[in-house]
Short mmCIF file of C-alpha atoms in Angstrom, two decimals:
data_model
loop_
_atom_site.label_atom_id
_atom_site.label_comp_id
_atom_site.label_asym_id
_atom_site.label_seq_id
_atom_site.Cartn_x
_atom_site.Cartn_y
_atom_site.Cartn_z
CA MET T 75 5.76 -87.42 176.19
CA SER T 76 7.84 -85.24 173.99
CA MET T 77 7.04 -84.57 170.38
CA LEU T 78 10.43 -86.15 169.57
CA THR T 79 9.34 -89.55 170.93
CA PRO T 80 8.15 -91.81 168.12
CA PRO T 81 4.62 -93.11 168.51
CA GLY T 82 4.31 -96.34 170.52
CA MET T 83 7.62 -95.84 172.27
CA GLY T 84 8.10 -94.71 175.78
CA GLY T 85 9.99 -95.55 178.88
CA LYS T 86 13.68 -95.56 178.33
CA TYR T 87 13.21 -94.75 174.66
CA ARG T 88 11.34 -91.59 175.51
CA VAL T 89 13.08 -88.41 174.53
CA THR T 90 12.38 -85.53 176.80
CA GLY T 91 13.23 -81.89 176.43
CA ALA T 92 13.34 -79.61 173.44
CA ALA T 93 16.74 -80.82 172.14
CA TYR T 94 18.42 -84.06 171.34
CA PRO T 95 22.09 -84.99 171.56
CA ARG T 96 24.20 -84.44 168.46
CA MET T 97 26.42 -87.26 167.31
CA SER T 98 29.94 -86.03 166.44
CA ARG T 99 31.69 -87.57 163.47
CA LYS T 100 34.90 -89.32 164.27
CA ARG T 101 37.97 -87.64 162.73
CA SER T 102 39.82 -89.61 160.11
CA ARG T 103 43.43 -90.26 161.16
CA PRO T 104 44.82 -90.45 157.57
CA ARG T 105 43.47 -86.96 156.88
CA ILE T 106 45.21 -85.57 159.93
CA VAL T 107 48.51 -87.14 158.87
CA LEU T 108 48.18 -85.75 155.34
CA ALA T 109 47.42 -82.29 156.70
CA ILE T 110 50.55 -82.37 158.89
CA LEU T 111 52.73 -83.54 155.98
CA GLY T 112 51.30 -80.79 153.76
CA SER T 113 52.11 -78.15 156.37
CA VAL T 114 55.69 -79.43 156.74
CA LEU T 115 56.17 -79.43 152.96
CA ALA T 116 54.81 -75.89 152.66
CA LEU T 117 57.19 -74.66 155.37
CA ALA T 118 60.11 -76.37 153.63
CA LEU T 119 59.27 -74.69 150.31
CA VAL T 120 58.98 -71.29 151.99
CA GLY T 121 62.37 -71.77 153.68
CA TYR T 122 64.03 -72.84 150.43
CA GLY T 123 62.60 -69.84 148.61
CA ALA T 124 63.89 -67.52 151.33
CA MET T 125 67.39 -68.99 151.04
CA GLN T 126 67.34 -68.47 147.27
CA LEU T 127 66.38 -64.83 147.70
CA ILE T 128 69.17 -64.32 150.23
CA ASP T 129 71.69 -65.84 147.79
CA VAL T 130 70.47 -63.55 145.01
CA PHE T 131 70.83 -60.41 147.10
CA ARG T 132 74.24 -61.48 148.41
CA GLY T 133 75.44 -62.47 144.94
CA ASP T 134 76.40 -65.99 146.06
CA SER T 135 75.42 -67.75 142.86
CA PRO T 136 77.20 -70.76 141.34
CA LYS T 137 78.25 -68.69 138.32
CA ARG T 138 79.74 -65.99 140.52
CA ASN T 139 81.58 -68.53 142.66
CA SER T 140 82.96 -70.29 139.61
CA ALA T 141 84.05 -66.98 138.09
CA ALA T 142 85.76 -65.99 141.32
CA GLY T 143 87.50 -69.34 141.49
CA ALA T 144 88.69 -68.96 137.91
CA LYS T 145 90.75 -65.94 138.91
CA ASP T 146 93.04 -68.10 140.98
CA CYS T 147 95.23 -69.72 138.37
CA PRO T 148 97.10 -72.88 139.31
CA THR T 149 100.75 -72.41 140.11
CA THR T 150 101.86 -75.87 139.05
CA PRO T 151 105.04 -75.46 136.97
CA PRO T 152 105.01 -76.89 133.45
CA LYS T 153 106.67 -80.20 132.66
CA GLY T 154 110.42 -79.91 132.56
CA ALA T 155 110.41 -76.71 134.60
CA ALA T 156 111.22 -78.36 137.93
CA LYS T 157 114.67 -78.16 139.44
CA GLY T 158 115.95 -75.62 136.95
CA GLY T 159 115.18 -77.66 133.83
CA PRO T 160 115.42 -76.30 130.29
CA ALA T 161 111.80 -75.20 130.30
CA ALA T 162 112.32 -73.22 133.50
CA ALA T 163 115.44 -71.57 132.09
CA SER T 164 113.69 -70.60 128.86
CA THR T 165 110.68 -69.26 130.77
CA ALA T 166 112.91 -67.21 133.06
CA SER T 167 114.92 -65.81 130.17
CA ALA T 168 111.75 -64.91 128.27
CA ALA T 169 110.36 -63.13 131.32
CA ALA T 170 113.63 -61.24 131.81
CA LYS T 171 113.68 -59.87 128.24
CA PRO T 172 112.00 -56.48 127.75
CA ALA T 173 109.01 -56.37 125.45
CA VAL T 174 110.59 -53.50 123.49
CA VAL T 175 114.27 -52.80 122.85
CA LEU T 176 114.62 -49.10 123.60
CA PRO T 177 117.25 -46.93 121.94
CA PRO T 178 119.32 -44.91 124.43
CA PRO T 179 118.84 -41.10 124.39
CA GLY T 180 122.31 -40.75 122.87
CA GLU T 181 121.01 -42.36 119.66
CA ILE T 182 118.03 -40.00 119.31
CA THR T 183 118.48 -36.63 117.58
CA VAL T 184 115.87 -34.06 118.64
CA ASN T 185 115.06 -30.78 116.92
CA VAL T 186 113.34 -28.43 119.40
CA TYR T 187 110.93 -25.83 118.02
CA ASN T 188 108.89 -23.24 119.89
CA ALA T 189 105.29 -22.75 118.67
CA THR T 190 104.33 -20.50 121.63
CA PRO T 191 104.77 -16.76 122.26
CA ARG T 192 107.23 -17.51 125.09
CA ALA T 193 110.71 -16.36 124.07
CA GLY T 194 113.70 -18.63 124.65
CA LEU T 195 111.57 -21.72 125.37
CA ALA T 196 113.12 -23.93 122.67
CA LYS T 197 116.68 -23.24 123.85
CA ALA T 198 115.84 -23.92 127.52
CA VAL T 199 114.19 -27.23 126.67
CA GLY T 200 116.99 -28.21 124.30
CA ASP T 201 119.60 -27.56 126.96
CA GLU T 202 117.75 -29.72 129.48
CA LEU T 203 117.31 -32.58 127.01
CA ALA T 204 121.02 -32.41 126.23
CA LYS T 205 121.76 -32.85 129.95
CA ARG T 206 119.60 -35.99 129.86
CA GLY T 207 121.67 -37.49 127.06
CA PHE T 208 119.70 -36.61 123.92
CA VAL T 209 121.45 -35.31 120.81
CA ILE T 210 120.12 -31.83 120.03
CA GLY T 211 119.85 -30.75 116.39
CA HIS T 212 118.07 -27.58 115.27
CA VAL T 213 116.65 -25.18 117.89
CA GLY T 214 114.38 -22.25 117.08
CA ASN T 215 110.88 -21.09 116.28
CA ALA T 216 108.36 -23.55 114.86
CA PRO T 217 107.65 -23.60 111.08
CA ALA T 218 104.72 -21.54 109.87
CA ASP T 219 102.51 -24.63 109.64
CA PHE T 220 102.76 -25.07 113.42
CA ASP T 221 103.62 -21.62 114.83
CA LYS T 222 100.89 -20.56 117.31
CA LYS T 223 98.83 -23.55 116.12
CA VAL T 224 99.68 -26.21 118.72
CA PRO T 225 97.19 -25.95 121.61
CA GLY T 226 98.44 -29.06 123.41
CA THR T 227 101.68 -29.83 125.20
CA GLY T 228 103.60 -30.60 122.04
CA ILE T 229 103.96 -32.64 118.88
CA LEU T 230 106.56 -35.29 118.08
CA LEU T 231 107.13 -35.13 114.33
CA GLY T 232 109.23 -37.66 112.47
CA SER T 233 109.57 -39.95 109.47
CA PRO T 234 107.16 -42.84 108.89
CA THR T 235 110.19 -45.11 109.11
CA THR T 236 111.39 -43.69 112.44
CA ASP T 237 111.63 -46.30 115.16
CA LYS T 238 108.47 -46.07 117.25
CA ALA T 239 110.54 -46.82 120.34
CA ALA T 240 112.42 -43.55 119.77
CA PHE T 241 109.12 -41.67 119.90
CA SER T 242 108.30 -43.47 123.16
CA VAL T 243 111.65 -42.64 124.76
CA LEU T 244 111.36 -38.95 123.88
CA GLY T 245 107.71 -38.97 124.99
CA THR T 246 108.74 -39.90 128.54
CA GLN T 247 110.32 -36.47 128.93
CA LEU T 248 106.99 -34.63 128.74
CA ALA T 249 103.41 -35.84 129.05
CA GLY T 250 100.54 -35.20 126.65
CA THR T 251 102.39 -35.10 123.34
CA THR T 252 100.94 -36.39 120.08
CA GLN T 253 102.82 -38.12 117.26
CA GLN T 254 102.81 -37.18 113.59
CA THR T 255 104.86 -38.05 110.52
CA ASP T 256 105.98 -36.14 107.46
CA THR T 257 107.94 -36.85 104.30
CA ARG T 258 111.42 -36.68 105.77
CA GLU T 259 113.75 -39.63 105.33
CA SER T 260 116.09 -38.92 108.25
CA ALA T 261 115.70 -40.47 111.69
CA ASP T 262 115.65 -37.19 113.65
CA ILE T 263 112.51 -36.17 115.57
CA ASP T 264 111.05 -32.68 115.90
CA LEU T 265 109.73 -31.66 119.31
CA ILE T 266 107.30 -28.79 118.67
CA LEU T 267 106.32 -27.17 121.97
CA GLY T 268 102.67 -26.09 122.24
CA ASP T 269 100.70 -23.59 124.31
CA ALA T 270 99.91 -26.12 127.08
CA PHE T 271 103.60 -26.86 127.68
CA LYS T 272 104.87 -25.73 131.08
CA GLU T 273 108.01 -27.72 131.72
CA LEU T 274 109.61 -31.09 131.09
CA SER T 275 108.87 -33.98 133.39
CA THR T 276 111.34 -34.25 136.24
CA LYS T 277 114.28 -36.49 135.52
CA GLU T 278 113.13 -38.89 138.23
CA ASP T 279 109.66 -39.24 136.67
CA ALA T 280 111.17 -39.61 133.20
CA ASP T 281 113.53 -42.35 134.41
CA LYS T 282 110.63 -44.21 136.02
CA ALA T 283 108.67 -44.00 132.77
CA LEU T 284 111.67 -45.35 130.86
CA ALA T 285 111.96 -48.24 133.32
CA VAL T 286 108.31 -49.13 132.73
CA LEU T 287 108.88 -49.08 128.97
CA ALA T 288 111.91 -51.33 129.29
CA ASN T 289 110.25 -53.76 131.70
CA PRO T 290 106.50 -53.71 131.13
CA VAL T 291 104.29 -55.46 133.67
CA PRO T 292 103.08 -58.74 132.13
CA ALA T 293 99.36 -59.20 131.73
CA PRO T 294 97.68 -61.70 134.11
CA ALA T 295 97.79 -65.26 132.79
CA LYS T 296 94.52 -66.68 131.46
CA CYS T 297 93.61 -69.99 133.04
#
C-alpha cells in the first residue's frame, strides 16, 4: 500500500506509485473571448496611430487640405454678368482700365546732370532720352551738392507736387534710381547720374516696363 492511500481504503481506491494525477482546470470560454477582443482592439489602435503618423509626415491634414482648396476660387459669374449684362460690361471695362494713367514721354521735361568723373556722359544720355521722346532741358555737370556724391545709378529729383507717374515713366529708362524732392515749383525732373551708372536700359526693356506700368497684373482674388 502506498503512503498516499488513506487508511482503511484499498482495492480500487488504492493509490500506487510516488505520484498522483493532476487535475487540470477547465478554461473559461468568456475569458478567451475577451482576450481575443482585447487583442483585436489593440491592433486597431496601433493601426490608427500609424495612419495618423503617416498623415503628419505627408502633411495631409484637414487644415492643409482646406487651405489648398481655398486657393481655387469659384468661377461663377456674379448676378447680372451672364450673357453680356451690365455687370459684365462694367467688370470688363474696369479690368481694361490701367491702374495708373501714365503721362507720355513727350510731356516730361528731363534735366540731365553728370555727377561722375566721366566726361560727356550727360550729353550722351540726354541725346538718347530725346530719341525716346522725352523733352530735354538743361544738360551739364551736377550741382555741388551732388557732384561726385552719388554712389548709386542715379537720382530723380523733382518737386513735391510732381506727378509720381512721371517719376515712374522716367525710372523705366534706367534701373536702380532713387527719388528725391526739393523746393522747386516746376514740373521738370532732374536725372543726376551716379557712379554706378553704366548705360540706359535698352529701349525694348524700357517699353516692356512701361507696358507693365500701364497694365499692371491684378492681384489674385480672395475667396
